[in-house]
Coordinates of C-alpha atoms in Angstrom, one line a residue:
Chain A
M1 CA 21.8 18.3 15.4
K2 CA 21.0 15.0 13.7
Y3 CA 17.4 15.7 12.9
K4 CA 16.9 18.6 10.4
Y5 CA 14.1 20.9 11.2
K6 CA 12.5 23.1 8.5
V7 CA 11.8 26.7 9.2
L8 CA 9.7 29.2 7.2
I9 CA 10.2 32.9 7.8
V10 CA 7.4 35.2 6.7
D11 CA 8.1 38.9 6.8
E12 CA 7.9 41.9 4.5
D13 CA 11.2 43.2 5.6
E14 CA 13.9 41.7 3.4
N15 CA 16.7 42.5 5.9
I16 CA 15.0 40.5 8.6
L17 CA 14.5 37.6 6.3
Y18 CA 18.2 37.7 5.4
D19 CA 19.5 38.0 8.9
I20 CA 17.4 35.2 10.5
K21 CA 18.0 32.9 7.5
K22 CA 21.7 33.3 7.8
L23 CA 21.6 32.8 11.6
L24 CA 19.5 29.7 11.4
E25 CA 21.4 28.1 8.6
Q26 CA 24.5 28.3 10.8
E27 CA 22.6 26.3 13.3
T28 CA 21.9 23.6 10.6
Y29 CA 18.2 24.4 10.2
V30 CA 16.7 24.2 6.7
V31 CA 15.3 27.6 6.1
E32 CA 12.9 29.1 3.5
T33 CA 11.7 32.7 3.4
T34 CA 8.9 34.6 1.8
Q35 CA 7.7 38.2 1.8
S36 CA 4.1 37.2 1.1
A37 CA 1.6 35.8 3.5
M38 CA -0.4 34.2 0.7
E39 CA 2.7 32.5 -0.6
A40 CA 3.6 31.3 2.9
F41 CA 0.3 29.6 3.2
E42 CA 0.7 27.9 -0.1
K43 CA 4.1 26.7 1.0
V44 CA 2.7 25.3 4.2
K45 CA 0.1 23.4 2.2
K46 CA 2.7 21.9 -0.1
D47 CA 5.5 21.1 2.3
K48 CA 6.0 20.2 5.9
Y49 CA 7.5 23.0 8.0
H50 CA 8.2 22.4 11.7
I51 CA 8.5 26.1 12.7
V52 CA 7.0 29.2 11.0
L53 CA 8.0 32.7 12.0
V54 CA 5.3 35.1 11.1
D55 CA 5.2 38.9 11.3
T56 CA 1.9 40.2 12.6
D57 CA 1.5 42.9 10.0
F58 CA 1.0 42.3 6.3
H59 CA -0.7 44.3 3.6
E60 CA -2.5 41.5 1.9
M61 CA -3.4 39.2 4.8
N62 CA -3.3 39.8 8.5
G63 CA -0.5 37.9 10.3
I64 CA -3.2 36.5 12.7
E65 CA -5.2 35.2 9.7
L66 CA -2.2 33.4 8.5
L67 CA -1.6 32.0 11.9
K68 CA -5.1 30.7 12.0
E69 CA -4.9 29.1 8.6
I70 CA -1.6 27.4 9.4
K71 CA -2.9 26.0 12.7
R72 CA -6.1 24.8 11.0
Y73 CA -4.0 23.0 8.4
D74 CA -1.3 21.6 10.6
A75 CA -1.9 22.0 14.3
L76 CA 1.6 20.7 15.1
T77 CA 3.5 23.4 13.3
Q78 CA 5.1 25.7 15.9
V79 CA 4.1 29.3 14.9
I80 CA 6.2 32.1 16.4
M81 CA 4.8 35.6 16.0
M82 CA 7.1 38.6 15.5
S83 CA 5.8 42.0 16.4
G84 CA 6.9 45.6 17.3
H85 CA 6.5 46.9 20.8
S86 CA 3.5 49.1 19.9
T87 CA 1.4 46.1 19.0
M88 CA 1.6 44.1 22.2
E89 CA -2.2 43.6 21.9
K90 CA -1.6 41.7 18.6
I91 CA 0.8 39.3 20.3
L92 CA -1.7 38.6 23.1
N93 CA -4.4 38.1 20.4
S94 CA -2.3 35.7 18.5
L95 CA -1.3 33.7 21.6
E96 CA -5.1 33.3 22.1
Y97 CA -5.3 31.9 18.5
G98 CA -2.7 29.3 19.1
A99 CA 0.6 30.9 18.5
N100 CA 3.3 29.0 20.3
D101 CA 5.6 31.9 21.1
Y102 CA 6.5 35.4 20.2
I103 CA 9.6 37.6 19.5
L104 CA 9.4 41.3 19.9
K105 CA 10.9 43.6 17.3
P106 CA 13.4 45.0 17.1
F107 CA 15.2 41.9 18.3
R108 CA 16.8 42.1 21.7
S109 CA 19.6 40.0 20.4
M110 CA 20.1 37.3 17.8
D111 CA 20.8 34.9 20.7
H112 CA 17.3 35.6 22.0
V113 CA 15.8 34.7 18.6
I114 CA 17.7 31.5 18.6
G115 CA 16.7 30.8 22.2
V116 CA 13.0 31.2 21.3
I117 CA 13.3 28.9 18.3
D118 CA 15.3 26.3 20.2
Y119 CA 12.6 26.3 22.9
S120 CA 10.1 25.3 20.2
V121 CA 12.5 22.7 18.9
Q122 CA 12.7 21.2 22.3
K123 CA 8.9 20.9 22.4
L124 CA 8.9 19.1 19.0
E125 CA 11.8 17.0 20.1
R126 CA 9.9 15.8 23.2
W127 CA 6.8 15.0 21.1
R128 CA 8.9 13.2 18.5
K129 CA 10.7 11.1 21.1
S130 CA 7.5 10.0 22.8
I131 CA 6.0 9.0 19.5
I132 CA 9.1 6.9 18.7
E133 CA 8.9 5.4 22.2
I134 CA 5.3 4.3 21.5
V135 CA 6.0 3.0 18.1
K136 CA 9.1 1.1 19.2
Chain B
M1 CA -32.6 -16.9 28.8
D2 CA -32.8 -20.6 29.6
A3 CA -30.4 -21.6 32.4
M4 CA -29.0 -24.3 30.3
I5 CA -28.3 -22.0 27.4
Q6 CA -26.8 -19.5 29.8
Y7 CA -24.5 -22.1 31.2
Y8 CA -23.6 -23.3 27.6
M9 CA -22.8 -19.7 26.6
E10 CA -20.4 -19.1 29.5
E11 CA -18.7 -22.5 29.1
T12 CA -18.2 -22.0 25.4
E13 CA -16.9 -18.5 25.7
D14 CA -14.4 -19.8 28.2
M15 CA -13.3 -22.7 26.0
L16 CA -13.0 -20.4 23.0
Q17 CA -10.7 -18.2 25.0
K18 CA -8.5 -21.3 25.9
A19 CA -8.5 -22.4 22.3
E20 CA -7.3 -19.1 21.1
E21 CA -4.4 -19.3 23.6
C22 CA -3.5 -22.7 22.3
L23 CA -3.5 -21.4 18.7
I24 CA -1.3 -18.4 19.6
R25 CA 1.2 -20.9 21.1
L26 CA 0.9 -23.1 18.1
E27 CA 1.6 -20.2 15.8
M28 CA 5.0 -19.9 17.4
E29 CA 5.9 -23.6 17.7
Y30 CA 4.3 -26.9 17.4
S31 CA 3.3 -28.8 20.5
S32 CA 1.2 -32.0 20.6
T33 CA -0.2 -31.0 23.9
D34 CA -1.7 -27.9 22.4
V35 CA -3.1 -29.9 19.4
N36 CA -4.7 -32.4 21.8
E37 CA -6.1 -29.7 23.9
L38 CA -7.6 -27.9 20.9
F39 CA -9.1 -31.2 19.7
R40 CA -10.7 -31.7 23.1
I41 CA -12.1 -28.2 23.1
A42 CA -13.5 -28.6 19.6
H43 CA -15.0 -31.9 20.5
T44 CA -16.7 -30.5 23.6
I45 CA -18.1 -27.4 21.9
K46 CA -19.4 -29.6 19.1
G47 CA -21.2 -31.9 21.6
S48 CA -22.7 -29.2 23.8
S49 CA -23.8 -27.1 20.8
Q50 CA -25.7 -30.0 19.4
M51 CA -27.2 -30.6 22.8
V52 CA -28.6 -27.1 23.1
G53 CA -29.8 -27.2 19.5
Y54 CA -27.2 -25.0 17.9
E55 CA -26.5 -27.3 15.0
D56 CA -24.8 -24.6 12.9
I57 CA -22.1 -24.1 15.5
G58 CA -21.9 -27.8 16.1
D59 CA -21.3 -28.4 12.4
I60 CA -18.4 -26.1 12.0
M61 CA -16.8 -27.3 15.2
H62 CA -17.2 -30.8 13.8
K63 CA -15.1 -30.0 10.8
I64 CA -12.5 -28.3 13.0
E65 CA -12.5 -31.4 15.1
D66 CA -12.0 -33.7 12.1
M67 CA -9.0 -31.6 10.9
L68 CA -7.4 -31.6 14.3
D69 CA -8.0 -35.3 14.7
G70 CA -6.1 -35.8 11.4
A71 CA -3.2 -33.6 12.7
R72 CA -3.3 -35.5 16.0
N73 CA -3.0 -39.0 14.5
N74 CA -0.6 -37.8 11.8
S75 CA -2.9 -38.6 8.9
I76 CA -2.5 -35.0 7.8
L77 CA 0.7 -33.0 8.2
F78 CA 0.5 -30.2 10.7
D79 CA 1.2 -26.8 9.3
Q80 CA 0.3 -23.1 9.8
S81 CA -2.7 -23.5 7.5
I82 CA -4.4 -25.5 10.2
V83 CA -3.8 -22.7 12.7
S84 CA -5.2 -20.1 10.4
L85 CA -8.2 -22.3 9.5
C86 CA -8.9 -22.8 13.2
F87 CA -8.6 -19.1 13.8
K88 CA -11.1 -18.4 11.0
G89 CA -13.5 -21.1 12.3
L90 CA -13.4 -20.1 15.9
D91 CA -13.8 -16.5 15.0
M92 CA -16.9 -17.4 13.1
V93 CA -18.2 -19.4 16.0
K94 CA -17.6 -16.4 18.3
K95 CA -19.6 -14.2 16.0
M96 CA -22.5 -16.6 15.8
L97 CA -22.5 -17.1 19.5
Q98 CA -22.6 -13.3 20.1
H99 CA -25.4 -13.0 17.6
K100 CA -27.4 -15.7 19.3
K101 CA -26.8 -14.1 22.6
E102 CA -28.1 -10.7 21.4
Q103 CA -30.9 -12.4 19.6
G104 CA -30.0 -10.6 16.3
S105 CA -31.8 -10.7 13.0
Q106 CA -32.3 -13.9 11.0
E107 CA -31.0 -12.2 7.9
M108 CA -27.6 -11.6 9.6
M109 CA -27.6 -15.1 10.9
D110 CA -28.1 -16.4 7.4
D111 CA -25.0 -14.4 6.3
F112 CA -23.0 -16.0 9.1
I113 CA -24.2 -19.4 8.2
N114 CA -23.1 -18.8 4.6
D115 CA -19.7 -17.7 5.8
A116 CA -19.5 -20.7 8.1
T117 CA -20.3 -23.0 5.1
R118 CA -17.4 -21.4 3.2
I119 CA -15.0 -22.1 6.1
K120 CA -16.3 -25.7 6.3
E121 CA -15.6 -26.1 2.6
M122 CA -12.2 -24.7 3.0
I123 CA -11.4 -27.1 5.8
E124 CA -12.8 -30.0 3.8
A125 CA -10.7 -29.1 0.9
F126 CA -7.7 -28.8 3.1
I127 CA -8.2 -32.2 4.7
R128 CA -8.7 -33.8 1.3
A129 CA -5.7 -32.1 -0.3
N130 CA -3.4 -33.0 2.6
K131 CA -4.6 -36.4 3.6
K132 CA -1.9 -38.9 2.8
G133 CA -2.8 -40.8 -0.3
G134 CA -5.8 -38.7 -1.0
E135 CA -4.3 -35.8 -2.9
K136 CA -5.5 -36.6 -6.4
N137 CA -9.1 -35.6 -6.4
A138 CA -8.8 -32.7 -4.1
T139 CA -9.6 -29.9 -6.6
E140 CA -12.4 -31.8 -8.3
E141 CA -14.1 -32.7 -5.1
S142 CA -13.9 -29.4 -3.4
A143 CA -15.0 -27.6 -6.5
K144 CA -18.5 -29.1 -6.2
G145 CA -21.0 -26.4 -5.6
I146 CA -18.5 -23.6 -5.3
V147 CA -19.9 -21.6 -8.2
S148 CA -23.5 -21.8 -7.1
S149 CA -22.5 -21.1 -3.5
L150 CA -20.7 -17.9 -4.6
L151 CA -23.6 -17.0 -6.9
N152 CA -26.2 -17.6 -4.1
K153 CA -24.4 -15.3 -1.7
K154 CA -26.1 -12.0 -1.2
P155 CA -24.2 -9.4 -3.3
K156 CA -22.0 -7.3 -1.0
G157 CA -19.4 -4.7 -1.7
K158 CA -19.5 -1.3 -3.4
N159 CA -17.6 -2.2 -6.5
R160 CA -18.7 -4.3 -9.4
F161 CA -16.2 -5.6 -12.0
Y162 CA -16.5 -7.6 -15.1
I163 CA -13.3 -9.7 -15.2
T164 CA -12.0 -11.9 -17.9
F165 CA -9.2 -14.3 -17.1
F166 CA -7.0 -15.5 -19.9
I167 CA -5.3 -18.7 -19.2
E168 CA -1.8 -19.4 -20.7
E169 CA -1.7 -21.7 -23.6
D170 CA 0.7 -24.1 -22.0
A171 CA -1.2 -24.5 -18.7
P172 CA -1.4 -28.3 -18.3
M173 CA -4.8 -28.2 -16.7
V174 CA -7.3 -25.4 -16.6
S175 CA -9.8 -26.5 -14.0
P176 CA -7.4 -26.1 -11.0
V177 CA -6.7 -22.6 -12.2
F178 CA -10.4 -21.8 -12.3
M179 CA -10.7 -23.3 -8.9
M180 CA -8.0 -21.1 -7.5
I181 CA -9.7 -18.1 -9.0
L182 CA -13.1 -19.1 -7.5
K183 CA -11.5 -19.6 -4.1
T184 CA -10.0 -16.1 -4.2
I185 CA -13.3 -14.7 -5.2
G186 CA -14.8 -16.3 -2.2
E187 CA -12.3 -14.5 0.0
I188 CA -12.9 -11.1 -1.3
G189 CA -16.5 -10.9 -2.5
N190 CA -19.1 -12.8 -4.4
L191 CA -20.3 -13.6 -7.9
V192 CA -23.1 -12.0 -9.9
Y193 CA -22.3 -14.0 -13.0
S194 CA -19.9 -16.8 -14.0
S195 CA -19.3 -18.1 -17.5
I196 CA -18.7 -21.6 -16.1
G197 CA -21.0 -23.5 -13.8
D198 CA -20.5 -26.2 -11.2
S199 CA -21.1 -28.9 -13.8
Y200 CA -17.8 -27.9 -15.5
F201 CA -15.9 -29.3 -12.6
S202 CA -17.9 -32.5 -12.3
E203 CA -18.1 -33.5 -15.9
L204 CA -15.7 -36.3 -16.7
S205 CA -15.0 -35.3 -20.2
R206 CA -14.6 -31.7 -19.5
D207 CA -13.8 -29.2 -22.2
N208 CA -10.2 -28.4 -21.6
E209 CA -10.4 -26.1 -24.6
I210 CA -11.8 -23.3 -22.5
R211 CA -9.0 -20.7 -22.0
T212 CA -11.0 -17.8 -20.8
F213 CA -13.2 -17.3 -17.8
D214 CA -15.6 -14.4 -17.4
I215 CA -17.2 -13.3 -14.2
I216 CA -18.9 -10.3 -12.6
L217 CA -17.6 -9.8 -9.2
C218 CA -19.0 -7.8 -6.3
T219 CA -16.4 -6.6 -3.8
D220 CA -15.0 -3.9 -1.6
I221 CA -11.5 -4.3 -3.1
E222 CA -10.3 -1.6 -5.5
E223 CA -9.5 -2.3 -9.0
A224 CA -5.7 -1.7 -8.7
E225 CA -5.5 -4.2 -5.8
L226 CA -7.4 -6.9 -7.7
Y227 CA -4.5 -7.7 -9.9
T228 CA -2.5 -8.7 -6.8
Y229 CA -5.3 -11.0 -5.7
F230 CA -5.5 -12.7 -9.0
A231 CA -1.7 -13.0 -9.7
L232 CA -2.0 -16.8 -10.0
S233 CA 0.2 -19.1 -11.9
Y234 CA -1.0 -19.9 -15.5
V235 CA -3.1 -16.8 -15.6
E236 CA -1.6 -14.9 -18.5
R237 CA -3.5 -11.7 -18.1
I238 CA -6.6 -10.3 -16.6
N239 CA -9.0 -7.8 -18.1
I240 CA -11.0 -5.8 -15.6
V241 CA -13.9 -3.6 -16.6
D242 CA -15.2 -1.4 -13.8
L243 CA -18.9 -1.7 -14.1
S244 CA -19.6 0.6 -11.2
R245 CA -17.9 3.5 -12.8
S246 CA -17.6 2.3 -16.4
K247 CA -14.0 3.5 -16.6
L248 CA -13.6 1.7 -19.9
E249 CA -10.9 3.7 -21.5
E250 CA -8.6 3.4 -18.5
N251 CA -8.6 -0.4 -18.9
D252 CA -6.9 -0.2 -22.2
Y253 CA -3.9 -2.1 -21.0
C254 CA -1.0 -2.8 -23.2
F255 CA 1.7 -4.7 -21.5
S256 CA 0.6 -8.2 -20.7
N257 CA 2.1 -10.5 -18.0
G258 CA 4.5 -12.1 -20.4
D259 CA 6.0 -8.8 -21.2
D260 CA 7.3 -8.4 -17.7
I261 CA 10.9 -9.0 -18.6
S262 CA 10.9 -6.6 -21.6
Y263 CA 9.3 -4.0 -19.4
I264 CA 11.9 -4.4 -16.7
I265 CA 14.6 -4.0 -19.3
I266 CA 13.1 -0.8 -20.6
L267 CA 12.6 0.5 -17.1
R268 CA 16.2 -0.3 -16.2
V269 CA 17.4 1.6 -19.3
F270 CA 15.2 4.6 -18.3
M271 CA 16.6 4.6 -14.8
K272 CA 20.2 4.3 -15.9
L273 CA 19.8 7.0 -18.5
Y274 CA 18.0 9.4 -16.1
N275 CA 20.7 8.9 -13.6
M276 CA 23.4 9.5 -16.1
L277 CA 21.8 12.5 -17.8
F278 CA 20.1 14.3 -15.0
N279 CA 20.8 13.2 -11.5
E280 CA 24.5 13.5 -10.9
S281 CA 25.1 17.0 -12.1
K282 CA 23.0 19.7 -13.7
E283 CA 25.5 20.2 -16.4
L284 CA 25.4 18.1 -19.4
N285 CA 28.8 16.6 -20.0
I286 CA 28.8 13.4 -21.9
S287 CA 32.0 11.7 -22.7
K288 CA 32.7 9.4 -25.6
E289 CA 32.4 6.3 -23.5
E290 CA 29.1 7.4 -22.1
L291 CA 27.8 8.1 -25.5
S292 CA 28.5 4.5 -26.5
T293 CA 26.9 3.3 -23.2
I294 CA 23.8 5.3 -24.2
E295 CA 23.8 3.7 -27.6
S296 CA 24.1 0.2 -26.2
L297 CA 21.3 1.0 -23.7
Y298 CA 19.2 2.1 -26.6
L299 CA 19.8 -1.2 -28.4
E300 CA 19.0 -3.1 -25.3
A301 CA 15.7 -1.3 -24.9
A302 CA 14.8 -1.5 -28.6
N303 CA 15.4 -5.2 -28.5
A304 CA 13.1 -5.5 -25.5
C305 CA 10.4 -3.6 -27.3
G306 CA 10.8 -5.9 -30.2
R307 CA 10.1 -8.9 -28.1
M308 CA 6.9 -7.6 -26.7
K309 CA 4.0 -10.0 -27.4
D310 CA 1.5 -7.7 -28.9
K311 CA 3.4 -5.0 -30.8
N312 CA 0.4 -3.5 -32.3
K313 CA -1.0 -2.4 -29.0
I314 CA 2.2 -0.7 -28.0
S315 CA 3.2 0.7 -31.4
T316 CA 2.8 4.3 -30.3
F317 CA 4.8 3.7 -27.2
I318 CA 7.6 2.2 -29.3
R319 CA 7.4 5.1 -31.7
D320 CA 7.7 7.8 -29.0
F321 CA 10.4 5.8 -27.3
N322 CA 12.5 5.8 -30.5
E323 CA 11.9 9.5 -30.9
L324 CA 13.1 10.1 -27.4
F325 CA 16.3 8.3 -28.1
L326 CA 16.9 10.2 -31.2
H327 CA 16.6 13.4 -29.2
I328 CA 18.9 12.1 -26.5
L329 CA 21.6 11.2 -29.1
K330 CA 21.2 14.5 -30.8
M331 CA 21.5 16.3 -27.4
C332 CA 24.7 14.3 -26.6
D333 CA 26.2 14.9 -30.0
D334 CA 25.5 18.6 -29.8
Q335 CA 25.9 19.1 -26.1
W336 CA 27.8 22.3 -26.2
N337 CA 25.0 24.0 -28.1
A338 CA 22.2 22.2 -26.4
E339 CA 19.8 24.7 -25.0
E340 CA 18.4 24.3 -21.5
D341 CA 14.9 24.0 -22.9
F342 CA 15.9 21.1 -25.0
C343 CA 17.3 19.2 -22.0
S344 CA 14.3 19.8 -19.8
N345 CA 12.1 18.7 -22.7
I346 CA 13.9 15.4 -22.8
R347 CA 13.5 15.0 -19.1
T348 CA 9.8 15.7 -19.5
Q349 CA 9.5 13.1 -22.3
M350 CA 11.3 10.5 -20.2
V351 CA 9.0 11.1 -17.3
E352 CA 6.0 11.0 -19.6
L353 CA 7.0 7.7 -21.1
T354 CA 7.6 6.2 -17.7
E355 CA 4.1 7.5 -16.7
R356 CA 2.5 5.9 -19.7
A357 CA 4.3 2.6 -19.1
Y358 CA 3.2 2.8 -15.5
N359 CA -0.4 3.3 -16.6
Y360 CA -0.2 0.2 -18.8
T361 CA 1.1 -1.9 -15.9
K362 CA -0.7 -0.2 -13.0
G363 CA -1.2 -2.6 -10.2
K364 CA -0.6 -5.5 -12.5
H365 CA 3.0 -6.5 -12.6
L366 CA 5.9 -4.7 -11.1
F367 CA 4.1 -2.1 -9.0
R368 CA 1.6 -3.2 -6.4
V369 CA -0.9 -0.8 -4.9
F370 CA -2.5 -1.2 -1.4
K371 CA -5.4 1.1 -0.7
A372 CA -5.8 1.4 3.1
K373 CA -9.3 1.6 4.6
K374 CA -10.3 2.8 8.0
T375 CA -11.2 -0.6 9.2
D376 CA -9.1 -3.7 9.6
F377 CA -6.0 -1.9 8.3
V378 CA -3.4 -4.1 9.8
N379 CA -4.9 -7.5 8.8
R380 CA -5.6 -6.3 5.3
L381 CA -2.0 -5.0 5.0
R382 CA -0.6 -8.3 6.2
N383 CA -2.8 -10.3 3.8
F384 CA -1.7 -8.1 1.0
M385 CA 2.0 -8.5 1.9
D386 CA 1.6 -12.3 2.0
M387 CA 0.0 -12.2 -1.5
V388 CA 2.5 -9.9 -3.2
D389 CA 4.9 -11.8 -5.4
K390 CA 8.2 -10.8 -3.8
A391 CA 10.3 -11.9 -6.7
S392 CA 8.8 -9.8 -9.4
T393 CA 7.5 -6.7 -7.5
L394 CA 9.7 -3.7 -7.5
I395 CA 7.7 -1.0 -5.8
I396 CA 4.8 -1.2 -3.4
L397 CA 2.6 1.9 -3.0
I398 CA 0.6 2.3 0.2
D399 CA -2.2 4.7 -0.4
L400 CA -3.4 6.2 2.9
S401 CA -5.5 8.9 1.4
S402 CA -8.7 7.6 2.8
L403 CA -7.5 7.6 6.4
D404 CA -7.7 10.6 8.7
I405 CA -5.2 9.3 11.3
L406 CA -2.8 6.5 11.9
G407 CA -2.8 4.6 15.1
E408 CA 0.1 3.0 17.0
T409 CA -0.5 -0.5 15.7
E410 CA -0.9 0.7 12.1
V411 CA 2.4 2.6 12.3
K412 CA 4.1 -0.5 13.7
A413 CA 2.7 -2.6 11.0
L414 CA 3.9 -0.2 8.3
I415 CA 7.4 -0.1 9.7
E416 CA 7.5 -3.9 9.9
M417 CA 6.2 -4.2 6.4
K418 CA 8.7 -1.7 5.0
R419 CA 11.6 -3.5 6.5
Q420 CA 10.3 -6.8 5.4
M421 CA 9.9 -5.5 1.8
E422 CA 13.4 -3.9 1.9
F423 CA 14.7 -7.3 2.7
H424 CA 13.2 -8.6 -0.5
G425 CA 14.6 -5.5 -2.4
I426 CA 11.2 -3.9 -2.8
E427 CA 10.8 -0.2 -2.4
T428 CA 7.9 1.3 -0.6
G429 CA 6.2 4.6 -1.4
V430 CA 3.4 6.1 0.7
I431 CA 0.6 8.2 -0.8
V432 CA -1.1 10.8 1.4
D433 CA -3.3 13.6 0.2
G434 CA -6.1 15.8 1.4
Y435 CA -6.7 18.2 4.2
D436 CA -6.4 15.5 6.9
A437 CA -3.1 14.3 5.4
R438 CA -1.2 16.7 7.6
K439 CA -1.8 14.6 10.7
I440 CA -0.4 11.5 9.0
I441 CA 2.5 13.4 7.6
N442 CA 3.3 14.7 11.1
I443 CA 3.5 11.1 12.3
F444 CA 5.8 10.0 9.5
D445 CA 7.8 13.1 10.1
S446 CA 8.3 12.3 13.8
I447 CA 9.3 8.7 13.2
K448 CA 11.9 9.6 10.6
P449 CA 14.9 8.7 12.8
L450 CA 13.4 5.3 13.3
E451 CA 12.2 4.7 9.7
E452 CA 12.0 7.0 6.8
F453 CA 9.1 6.7 4.5
H454 CA 8.9 8.5 1.2
L455 CA 5.6 10.4 1.0
F456 CA 3.9 11.5 -2.2
K457 CA 0.6 13.0 -3.2
T458 CA -0.4 10.8 -6.1
E459 CA 0.4 7.3 -7.4
L460 CA 2.3 8.8 -10.4
D461 CA 4.4 11.1 -8.2
A462 CA 5.2 8.2 -6.1
I463 CA 6.3 5.9 -8.9
L464 CA 8.4 8.6 -10.5
G465 CA 9.8 9.7 -7.2
V466 CA 10.9 6.2 -6.2
L467 CA 12.2 5.3 -9.6
Y468 CA 14.3 8.4 -10.1
S469 CA 15.5 9.0 -6.5
Q470 CA 19.2 8.4 -5.8
D471 CA 18.8 6.1 -2.8
S472 CA 16.2 3.8 -4.4
F473 CA 18.1 3.7 -7.7
H474 CA 20.8 1.4 -6.4
R475 CA 18.5 -0.9 -4.6
I476 CA 16.1 -1.3 -7.5
M477 CA 19.0 -1.7 -9.9
N478 CA 20.4 -4.3 -7.7
K479 CA 17.2 -6.2 -7.9
I480 CA 16.8 -6.0 -11.7
K481 CA 20.4 -6.0 -12.8
D482 CA 20.5 -9.6 -13.8
V483 CA 17.3 -9.7 -15.8
Q484 CA 18.0 -10.6 -19.3
Y485 CA 16.9 -12.9 -22.1
K486 CA 18.4 -16.3 -22.0

């Protein structure tokens, strides 16, 4: 992949952060992680992230709150929500608030995770190409 | 509306359209057919305007006709200034015509008439200056009345600056320089006060001893940009006091125009050192050869400081600069024991000194700042690019903080500008900040494969970012590598 996409993963579970980071780095994504939703929002304000993976449950800040803040700040960022089976309602809620996709936990397979992220990348890629086409 | 006037309006609009088409072709290449056609249009509009009683439009078309007549019969040489003056004039006529059509206020019409007078004066000056055999008195003649016309214009623009121009001692003639300054003022705003009057230009035994010129200027242009507008030959330095915000202390400049070369040398030393000490690897590992390079770099910079015109004003800068070098030499000497804190301290000191030096030269010499506004972005950018001195400028900062979004034409203009500047060896940095900045960042992000812009939050970040980034380092070095005292 010639164009490097930046991904931020936000989850309280350290293992998940580690697994996805490793996986995405193999696919040449630039990856950052954080366990805190507040910190995640600060990061989004400071840097450009193309994709943010957000867990729906945090102690300090609701995952949906974070989603809303990110979308308000940068509508183009692809936000992918991650949630357990028991909280399907949360996923539906977050899609209503502008989440671009969701991944259920525990992950069906790592290929599935990659598939969801790649789908977002394709969307960004299409958008980017059309802008370049216009500017050319 | 009177049937005749209606007919006149329709006819004139048609002809203006045709004239514009001619001009666009002439912009690309010269053709006598187009010049003749333009002349014919100007002549017709002049006649019909006078017939319906629109003397003001008739007058300006008359001037355009004169100029085109000169170009037609070869008494003045055809060049692009004619095209741009025609564009200006026709644009004005269009505005006046529209205003008459809508029966707008007299006040606004007066403004238009004032602007039209300025354009007429510019055309007159152009004809005089370019007419074969008539060059000599050009500046004197066109200067007549310029001060009072600028003073009589209604003050417009949100900013008010008290500006003092210092003219170089060895300027052979002062009045043409003042004239150029006044012309520039006419383009960007108007005068509230001027220390010289119209009589200065007409007096035969004028006082050539005057070496400073004070004005109060009303304009929409920001202070940092003004330096670019007034970067004229023989102007040694400019002192700008922002009366609208009385930011007096920020105007405490130190490096003057003549110190450019010294400053470039100091800058080059800083960049080389930074690159040597910090960029390539985190670990400090200075060999004996490198140590002697550092010493010779120090000598080079110290000499440059020594040659600065007004050493009193930059004495603290020189002191801190010497101190920094002592620290660096100490660090190199003692590198195995150097603590991490000590190294990062040196790095901070270097960045701070660069910051200070930047504040002294802000917008004035090597770094040019363009503050984008929501309206007329592309034209303002192009004018700015034309004005920038390509030889001495190292970095151009485009400040987009006051925009909420960038359109297609704006992005294209920025890409074109960046490439053009790169061709001249000038680096470009873009400043975007604020909540809305995200939209702009997204656009730059998506055009990355086409053209990569470096984005920063503040002017200082941008300067430091560009100066100390690896990819700019070689390009800037390339541009300034040969600068030295003869």
